[in-house]
Coordinates of C-alpha atoms in Angstrom, one line a residue:
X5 CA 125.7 80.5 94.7
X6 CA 124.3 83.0 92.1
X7 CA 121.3 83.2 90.1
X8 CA 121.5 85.0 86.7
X9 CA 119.6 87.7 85.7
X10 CA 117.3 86.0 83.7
X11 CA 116.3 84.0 86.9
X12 CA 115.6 87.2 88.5
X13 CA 113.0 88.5 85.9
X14 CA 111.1 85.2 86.0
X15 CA 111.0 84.9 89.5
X16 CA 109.7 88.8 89.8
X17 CA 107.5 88.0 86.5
X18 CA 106.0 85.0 87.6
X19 CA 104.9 86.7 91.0
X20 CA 103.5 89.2 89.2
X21 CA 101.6 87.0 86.8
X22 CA 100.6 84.7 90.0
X23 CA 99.4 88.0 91.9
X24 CA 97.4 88.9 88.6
X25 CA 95.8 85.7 88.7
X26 CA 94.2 86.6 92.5
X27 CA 96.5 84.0 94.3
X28 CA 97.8 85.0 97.5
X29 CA 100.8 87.5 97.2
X30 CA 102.5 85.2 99.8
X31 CA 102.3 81.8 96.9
X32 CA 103.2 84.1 94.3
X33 CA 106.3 85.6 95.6
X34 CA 107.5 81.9 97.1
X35 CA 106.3 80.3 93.6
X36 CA 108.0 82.9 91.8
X37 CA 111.4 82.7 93.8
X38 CA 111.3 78.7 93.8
X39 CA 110.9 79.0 89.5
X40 CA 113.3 81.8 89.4
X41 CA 116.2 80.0 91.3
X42 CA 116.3 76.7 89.4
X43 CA 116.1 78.5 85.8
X44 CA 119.0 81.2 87.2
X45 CA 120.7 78.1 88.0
X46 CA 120.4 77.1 91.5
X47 CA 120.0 73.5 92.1
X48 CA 116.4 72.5 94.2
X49 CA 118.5 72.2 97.6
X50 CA 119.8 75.3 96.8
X51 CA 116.8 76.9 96.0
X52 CA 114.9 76.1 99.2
X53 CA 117.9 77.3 101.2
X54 CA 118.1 80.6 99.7
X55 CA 114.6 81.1 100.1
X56 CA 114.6 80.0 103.9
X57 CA 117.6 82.3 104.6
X58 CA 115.5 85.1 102.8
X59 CA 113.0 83.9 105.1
X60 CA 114.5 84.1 108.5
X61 CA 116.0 87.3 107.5
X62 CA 112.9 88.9 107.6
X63 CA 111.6 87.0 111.1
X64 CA 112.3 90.1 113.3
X65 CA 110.0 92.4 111.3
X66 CA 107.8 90.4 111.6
X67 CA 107.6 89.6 115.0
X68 CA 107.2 93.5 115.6
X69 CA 104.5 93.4 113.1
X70 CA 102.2 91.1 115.0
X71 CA 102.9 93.1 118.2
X72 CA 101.8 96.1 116.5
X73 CA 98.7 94.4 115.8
X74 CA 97.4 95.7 119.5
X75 CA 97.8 98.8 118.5
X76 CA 96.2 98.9 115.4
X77 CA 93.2 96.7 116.7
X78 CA 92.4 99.1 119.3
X79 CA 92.3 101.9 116.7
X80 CA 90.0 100.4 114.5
X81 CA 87.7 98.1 116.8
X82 CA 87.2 100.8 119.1
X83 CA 86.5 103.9 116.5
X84 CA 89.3 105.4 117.8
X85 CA 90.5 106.0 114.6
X86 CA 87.3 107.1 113.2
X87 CA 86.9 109.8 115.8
X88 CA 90.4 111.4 115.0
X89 CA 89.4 111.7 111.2
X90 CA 85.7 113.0 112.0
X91 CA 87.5 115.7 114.4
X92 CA 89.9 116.7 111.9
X93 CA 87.9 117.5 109.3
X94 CA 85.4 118.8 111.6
X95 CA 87.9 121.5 112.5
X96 CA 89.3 122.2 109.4
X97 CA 85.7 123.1 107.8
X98 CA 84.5 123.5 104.2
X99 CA 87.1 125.8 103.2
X100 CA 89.8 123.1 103.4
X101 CA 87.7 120.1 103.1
X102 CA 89.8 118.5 100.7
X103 CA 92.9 119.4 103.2
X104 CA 91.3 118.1 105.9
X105 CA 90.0 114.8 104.4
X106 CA 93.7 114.4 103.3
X107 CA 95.3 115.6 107.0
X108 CA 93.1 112.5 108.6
X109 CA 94.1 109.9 106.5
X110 CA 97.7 111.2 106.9
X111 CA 97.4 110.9 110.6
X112 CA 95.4 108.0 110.6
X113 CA 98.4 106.2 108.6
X114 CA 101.2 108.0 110.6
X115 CA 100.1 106.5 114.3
X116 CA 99.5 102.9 112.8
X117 CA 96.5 102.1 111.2
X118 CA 97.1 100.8 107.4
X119 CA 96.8 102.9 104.7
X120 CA 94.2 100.9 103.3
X121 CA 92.0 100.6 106.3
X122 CA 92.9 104.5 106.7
X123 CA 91.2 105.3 103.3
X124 CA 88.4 103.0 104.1
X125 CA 87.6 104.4 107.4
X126 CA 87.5 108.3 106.0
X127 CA 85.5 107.3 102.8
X128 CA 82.7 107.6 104.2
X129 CA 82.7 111.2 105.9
X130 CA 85.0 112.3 102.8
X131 CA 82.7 110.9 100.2
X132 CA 79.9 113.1 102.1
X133 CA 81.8 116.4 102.0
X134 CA 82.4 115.5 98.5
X135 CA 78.7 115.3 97.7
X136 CA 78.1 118.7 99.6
X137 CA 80.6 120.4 98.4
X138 CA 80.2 119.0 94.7
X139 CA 83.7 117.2 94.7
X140 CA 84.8 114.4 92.4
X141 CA 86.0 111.0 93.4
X142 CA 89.0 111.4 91.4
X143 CA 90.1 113.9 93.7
X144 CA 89.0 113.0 96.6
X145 CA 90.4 109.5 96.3
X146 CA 93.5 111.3 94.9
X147 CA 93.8 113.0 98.1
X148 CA 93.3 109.5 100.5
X149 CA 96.1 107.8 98.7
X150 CA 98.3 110.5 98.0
X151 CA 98.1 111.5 102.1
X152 CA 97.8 108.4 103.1
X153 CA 101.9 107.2 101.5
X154 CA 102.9 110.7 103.0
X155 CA 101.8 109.2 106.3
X156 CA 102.8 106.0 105.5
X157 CA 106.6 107.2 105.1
X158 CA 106.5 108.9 108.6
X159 CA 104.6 105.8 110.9
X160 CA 104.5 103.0 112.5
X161 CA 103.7 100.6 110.1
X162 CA 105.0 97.6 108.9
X163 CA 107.0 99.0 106.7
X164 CA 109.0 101.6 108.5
X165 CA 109.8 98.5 110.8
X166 CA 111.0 96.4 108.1
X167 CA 113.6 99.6 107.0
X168 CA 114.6 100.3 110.7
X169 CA 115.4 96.0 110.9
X170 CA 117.1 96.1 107.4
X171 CA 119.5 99.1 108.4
X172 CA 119.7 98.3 112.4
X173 CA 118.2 102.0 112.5
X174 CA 115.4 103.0 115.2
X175 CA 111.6 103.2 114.2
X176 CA 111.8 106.7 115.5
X177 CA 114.3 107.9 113.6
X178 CA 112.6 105.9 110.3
X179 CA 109.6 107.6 111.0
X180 CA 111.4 111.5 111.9
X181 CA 112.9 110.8 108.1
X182 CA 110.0 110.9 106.5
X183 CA 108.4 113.9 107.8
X184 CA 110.4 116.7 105.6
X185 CA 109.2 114.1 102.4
X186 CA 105.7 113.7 103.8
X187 CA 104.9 117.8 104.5
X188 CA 105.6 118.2 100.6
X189 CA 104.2 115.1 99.2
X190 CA 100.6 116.4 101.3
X191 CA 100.9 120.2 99.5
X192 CA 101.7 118.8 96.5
X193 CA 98.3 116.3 96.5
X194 CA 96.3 118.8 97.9
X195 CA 97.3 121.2 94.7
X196 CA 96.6 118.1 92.7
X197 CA 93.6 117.6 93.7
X198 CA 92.3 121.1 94.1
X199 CA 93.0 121.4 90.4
X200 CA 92.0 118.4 89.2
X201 CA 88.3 118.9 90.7
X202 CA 88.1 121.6 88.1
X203 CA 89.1 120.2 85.0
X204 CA 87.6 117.1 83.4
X205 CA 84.0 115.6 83.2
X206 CA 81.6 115.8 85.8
X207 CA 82.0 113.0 88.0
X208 CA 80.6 114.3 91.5
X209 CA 79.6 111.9 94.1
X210 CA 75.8 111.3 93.9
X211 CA 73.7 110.4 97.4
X212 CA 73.5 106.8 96.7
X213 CA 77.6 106.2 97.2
X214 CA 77.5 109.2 100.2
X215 CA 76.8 107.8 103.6
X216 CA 77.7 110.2 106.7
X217 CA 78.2 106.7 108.9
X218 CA 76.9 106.6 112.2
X219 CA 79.3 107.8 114.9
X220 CA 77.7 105.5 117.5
X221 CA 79.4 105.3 120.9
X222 CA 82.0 106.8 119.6
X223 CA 85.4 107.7 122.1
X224 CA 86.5 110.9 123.0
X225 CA 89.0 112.5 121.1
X226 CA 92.0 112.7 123.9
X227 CA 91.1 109.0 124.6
X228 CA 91.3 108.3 121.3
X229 CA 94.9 109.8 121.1
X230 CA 96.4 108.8 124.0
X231 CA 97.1 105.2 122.6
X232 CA 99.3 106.1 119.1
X233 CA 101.2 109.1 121.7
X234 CA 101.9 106.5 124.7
X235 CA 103.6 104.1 121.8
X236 CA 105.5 107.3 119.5
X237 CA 106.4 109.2 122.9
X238 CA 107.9 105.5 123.9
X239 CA 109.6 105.1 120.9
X240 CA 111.3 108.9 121.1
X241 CA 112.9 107.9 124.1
X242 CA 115.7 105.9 122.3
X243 CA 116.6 109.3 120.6
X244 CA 115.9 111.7 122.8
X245 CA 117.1 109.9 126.4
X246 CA 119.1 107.0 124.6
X247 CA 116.8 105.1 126.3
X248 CA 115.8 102.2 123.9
X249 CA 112.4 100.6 123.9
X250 CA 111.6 97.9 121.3
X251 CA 108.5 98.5 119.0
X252 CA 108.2 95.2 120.2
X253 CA 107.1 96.6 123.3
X254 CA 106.1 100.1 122.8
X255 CA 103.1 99.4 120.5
X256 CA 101.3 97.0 122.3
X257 CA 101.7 99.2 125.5
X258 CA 100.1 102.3 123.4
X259 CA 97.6 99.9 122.5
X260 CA 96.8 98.6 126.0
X261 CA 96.9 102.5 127.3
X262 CA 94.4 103.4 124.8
X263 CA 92.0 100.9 125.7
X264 CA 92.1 101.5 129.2
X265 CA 91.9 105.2 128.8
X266 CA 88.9 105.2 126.7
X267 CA 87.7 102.8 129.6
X268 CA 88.0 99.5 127.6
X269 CA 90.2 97.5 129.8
X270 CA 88.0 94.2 129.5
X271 CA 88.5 94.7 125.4
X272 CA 91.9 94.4 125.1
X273 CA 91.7 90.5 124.1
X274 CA 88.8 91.4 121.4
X275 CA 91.3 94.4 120.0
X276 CA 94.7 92.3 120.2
X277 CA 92.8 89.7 118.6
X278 CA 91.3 91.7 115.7
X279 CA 94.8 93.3 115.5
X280 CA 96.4 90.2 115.1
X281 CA 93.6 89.0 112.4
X282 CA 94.5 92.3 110.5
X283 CA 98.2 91.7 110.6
X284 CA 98.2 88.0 109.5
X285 CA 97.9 88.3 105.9
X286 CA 100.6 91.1 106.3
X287 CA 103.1 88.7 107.8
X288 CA 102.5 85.7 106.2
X289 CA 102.8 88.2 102.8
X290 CA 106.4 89.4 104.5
X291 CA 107.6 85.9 104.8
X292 CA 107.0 85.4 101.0
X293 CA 108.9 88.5 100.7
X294 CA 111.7 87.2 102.3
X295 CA 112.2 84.0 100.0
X296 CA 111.8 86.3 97.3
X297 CA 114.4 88.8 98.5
X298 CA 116.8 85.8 99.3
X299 CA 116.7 84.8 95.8
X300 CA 117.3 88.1 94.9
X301 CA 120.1 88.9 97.0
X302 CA 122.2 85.8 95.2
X303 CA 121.6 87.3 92.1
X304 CA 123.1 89.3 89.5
X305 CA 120.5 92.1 90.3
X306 CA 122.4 94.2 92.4
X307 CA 125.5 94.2 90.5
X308 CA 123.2 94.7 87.1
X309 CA 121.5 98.3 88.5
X310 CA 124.8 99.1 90.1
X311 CA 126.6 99.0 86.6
X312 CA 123.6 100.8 84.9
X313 CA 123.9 103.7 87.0
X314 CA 127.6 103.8 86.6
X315 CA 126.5 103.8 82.6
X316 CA 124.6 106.6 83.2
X317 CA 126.7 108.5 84.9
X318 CA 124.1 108.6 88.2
X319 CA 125.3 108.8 91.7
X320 CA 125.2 105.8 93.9
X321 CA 122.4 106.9 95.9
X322 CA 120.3 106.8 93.1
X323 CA 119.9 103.3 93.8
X324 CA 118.1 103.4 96.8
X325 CA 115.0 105.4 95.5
X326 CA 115.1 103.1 92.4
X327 CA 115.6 99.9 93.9
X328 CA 112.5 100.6 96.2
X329 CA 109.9 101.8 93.2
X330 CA 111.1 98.7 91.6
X331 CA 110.6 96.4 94.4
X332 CA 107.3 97.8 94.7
X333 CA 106.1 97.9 91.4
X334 CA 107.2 93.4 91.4
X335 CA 105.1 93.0 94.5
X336 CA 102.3 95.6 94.1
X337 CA 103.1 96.5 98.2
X338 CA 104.6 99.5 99.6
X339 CA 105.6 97.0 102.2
X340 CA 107.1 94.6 100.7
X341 CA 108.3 96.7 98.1
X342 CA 110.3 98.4 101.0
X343 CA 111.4 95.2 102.8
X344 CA 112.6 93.5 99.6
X345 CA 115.1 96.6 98.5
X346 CA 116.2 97.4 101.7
X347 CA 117.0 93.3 102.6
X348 CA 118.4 93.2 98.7
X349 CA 120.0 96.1 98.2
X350 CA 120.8 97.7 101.9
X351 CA 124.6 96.2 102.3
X352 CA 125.4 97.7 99.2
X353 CA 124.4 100.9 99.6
X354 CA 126.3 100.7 102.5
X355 CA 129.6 99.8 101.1
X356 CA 129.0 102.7 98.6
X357 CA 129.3 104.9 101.6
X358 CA 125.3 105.6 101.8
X359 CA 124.5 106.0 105.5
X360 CA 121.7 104.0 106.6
X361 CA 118.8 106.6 107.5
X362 CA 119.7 107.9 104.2
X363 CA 119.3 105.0 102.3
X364 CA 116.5 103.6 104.7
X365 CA 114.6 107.3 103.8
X366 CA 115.1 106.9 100.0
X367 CA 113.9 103.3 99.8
X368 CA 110.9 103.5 101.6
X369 CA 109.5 106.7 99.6
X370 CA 110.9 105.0 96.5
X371 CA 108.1 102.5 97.8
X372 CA 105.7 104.3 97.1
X373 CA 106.3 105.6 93.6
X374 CA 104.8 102.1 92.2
X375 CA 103.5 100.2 95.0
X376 CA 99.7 101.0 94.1
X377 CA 99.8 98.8 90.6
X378 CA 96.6 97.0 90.1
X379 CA 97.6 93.7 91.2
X380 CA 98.0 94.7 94.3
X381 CA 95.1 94.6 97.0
X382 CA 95.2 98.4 97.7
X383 CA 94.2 99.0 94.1
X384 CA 90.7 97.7 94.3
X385 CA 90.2 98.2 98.0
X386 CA 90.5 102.0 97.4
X387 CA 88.5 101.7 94.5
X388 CA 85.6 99.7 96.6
X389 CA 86.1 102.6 99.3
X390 CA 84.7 105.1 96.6
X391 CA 82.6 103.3 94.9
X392 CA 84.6 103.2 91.3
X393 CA 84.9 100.8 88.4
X394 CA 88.5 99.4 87.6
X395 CA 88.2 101.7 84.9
X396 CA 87.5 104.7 86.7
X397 CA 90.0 103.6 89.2
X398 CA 92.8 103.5 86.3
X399 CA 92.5 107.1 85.9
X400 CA 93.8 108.0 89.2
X401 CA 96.9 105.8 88.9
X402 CA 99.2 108.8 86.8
X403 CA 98.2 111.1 89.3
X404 CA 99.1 108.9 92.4
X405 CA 102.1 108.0 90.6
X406 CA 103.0 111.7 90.4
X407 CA 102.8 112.1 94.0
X408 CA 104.7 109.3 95.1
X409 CA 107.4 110.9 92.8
X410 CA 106.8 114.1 94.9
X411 CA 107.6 112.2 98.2
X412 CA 110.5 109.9 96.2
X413 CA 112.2 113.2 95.0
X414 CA 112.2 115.2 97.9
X415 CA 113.8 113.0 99.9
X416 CA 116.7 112.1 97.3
X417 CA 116.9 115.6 97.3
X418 CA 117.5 116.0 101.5
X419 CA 119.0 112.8 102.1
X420 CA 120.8 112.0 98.9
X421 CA 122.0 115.6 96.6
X422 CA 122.5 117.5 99.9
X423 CA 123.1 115.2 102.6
X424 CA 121.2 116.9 104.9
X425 CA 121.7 114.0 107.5

């Protein structure tokens, strides 16, 4: 069975145009694939079969995906994760503001909270600073985003699980890849930004979008912490002791730690519950992914970019950092961007004689080069965080764009042109 390349661009193409339209990203991608596979030539029964293998292919991600959802639950439900941004930037103080604002979503993102609910949970606090300090949104958006993919190459999110299932790789390891990239994507944004709050029209943040938030009953900051280091301190054990412990398990233990050392033992069902709500859309999105990535595993795709690179006289590895911005930009997702190329494209990089961290670590901060396109979900929910029009928000795209180059580049540099690892 093989679909054609034609098939291939209207299954992506239809997606997009489906995702466009507001429908779930989870109808467009299994809409799109379904459409694409009969017109690249796949009879129905084929079709569907692809799709399903795409499917199951994807199931163990998942599954780690909805145990993470404990973690993640007790972050946000708690205000753990709100107390480990308002100490940060606390710390830091007005001189790096705009580092600090930055650092917390960064963290935020790298111990398991989503980037989106990361940006949306510093807003508020950031969007003060801003209006002390005379900031614009531009750049302090610029700095949420651009921090929060550095992050989001190094943690335990959903996508650093669908890379380490693709490859067969630990989490830990996934995550330890993206920490060289992540350091210079973060000094890179925070020169961005820096400079762009200089240049350009006025635009600072006025006292009717600031709001300081109320810190409430807020947790301590070590009991906030000791969740997200209970699961990563787990998860370093298959490196460091060769002692391997499943994200499976090691999230929702951090989670459950957390809760009880911020003396929250009788919420655990409210945050595994909430974390489970969060993570829902995610894996029901995933599972579209997969039928998606089925159809494109079949087709000519693969063997297409392969031969364009040859053309151009590119190295193999090339096609790992490409294959993910592509991905990314089909689906709009970081996520699935990442679990599509590395499902796609992963057993040929192999037999090009790309190790798998390497190509793992190139596809997931290709990911982030064009997973921010405005039919995406992130694209307006950072824009609602700030306050901007779709307009406004536009203008921040190059600039976003740039930096998820930054991250893309540096590690093609480590783990492709030098080989590093």
């Amino acid at each position: 069975m093989e679909v054609s390349l034609l098939g291939t661009i209207v299954a992506l193409s239809v997606a997009i145009f489906l995702i466009l339209k507001k429908y779930s990203p989870a109808y467009g991608m299994l809409f799109g694939a379904a459409v694409g596979g009969l017109i690249g030539g796949l009879t129905l029964t084929d079709t569907v079969s692809v799709m399903i293998q795409g499917a199951q292919g994807i199931m163990p991600a998942v599954l780690r995906i909805c145990a993470a959802g404990v973690l993640a639950g007790m972050l946000i439900e708690s205000g753990a994760a709100t107390r480990i941004a308002n100490t940060i930037i606390e710390k830091l103080g007005d001189r790096f503001a705009l580092l600090a604002i930055g650092v917390s979503v960064t963290i935020l993102t790298a111990v398991g909270v989503f980037v989106d609910i990361s940006v949306i949970t510093v807003a508020p606090v950031a969007l003060t600073i801003a209006q002390r300090l005379g900031y614009r949104r531009l750049s302090v958006l610029l700095m949420m985003i651009g921090c929060g993919h550095a992050g989001n190459i190094c943690s335990a999110n959903p996508n650093s699980i669908a890379i380490a299932d693709a490859f067969d790789l630990s989490l830990t390891s996934v995550m330890l890849a993206g920490v060289i990239p992540a350091m210079t994507g973060i000094a890179f944004c925070w020169a961005l930004s820096a400079y762009l709050n200089t240049k350009g029209e006025p635009d600072v943040v006025n006292s009717n979008q600031a709001s300081a938030g109320s810190e409430g009953e807020l947790p301590g900051f070590f009991a906030a912490i000791i969740g997200p280091v209970t699961a990563i301190s787990l998860l370093a054990l298959r490196p460091m002791a060769e002692i391997n412990i499943d994200p499976l398990i090691a999230l929702p233990v951090g989670g459950i730690v957390g809760s009880i050392a911020m003396g929250h033992f009788n919420q655990i069902r409210h945050y595994s519950t909430q974390g489970l709500t969060r993570m829902g859309p995610v894996c029901i999105m995933l599972l579209g992914t997969g039928a998606l990535s089925g159809i494109i595993t079949v087709s000519t795709l693969r063997t297409d970019l392969l031969a364009l690179i040859e053309a151009l006289s590119l190295p193999s590895y090339v096609l790992a950092p490409v294959s993910g911005a592509l991905m990314s930009f089909a689906t709009a997702s970081t996520t699935a961007g990442a679990a599509v190329a590395a499902n796609v494209f992963g057993d040929s990089l192999l037999e090009l004689g790309v190790g798998g961290l390497a190509a793992g670590a190139m596809i997931h901060s290709g990911a982030t080069v064009l997973g921010d396109m405005p039919h995406g979900s992130f694209f307006h929910s950072s824009a609602g965080a700030v306050d901007m029009q779709i307009t406004e928000r536009l203008r921040v795209l190059p600039y976003e764009i740039a930096v998820g180059a930054v991250l893309a580049f540096t590690s093609t540099l480590i783990f492709g042109v030098l080989s590093i690892f």
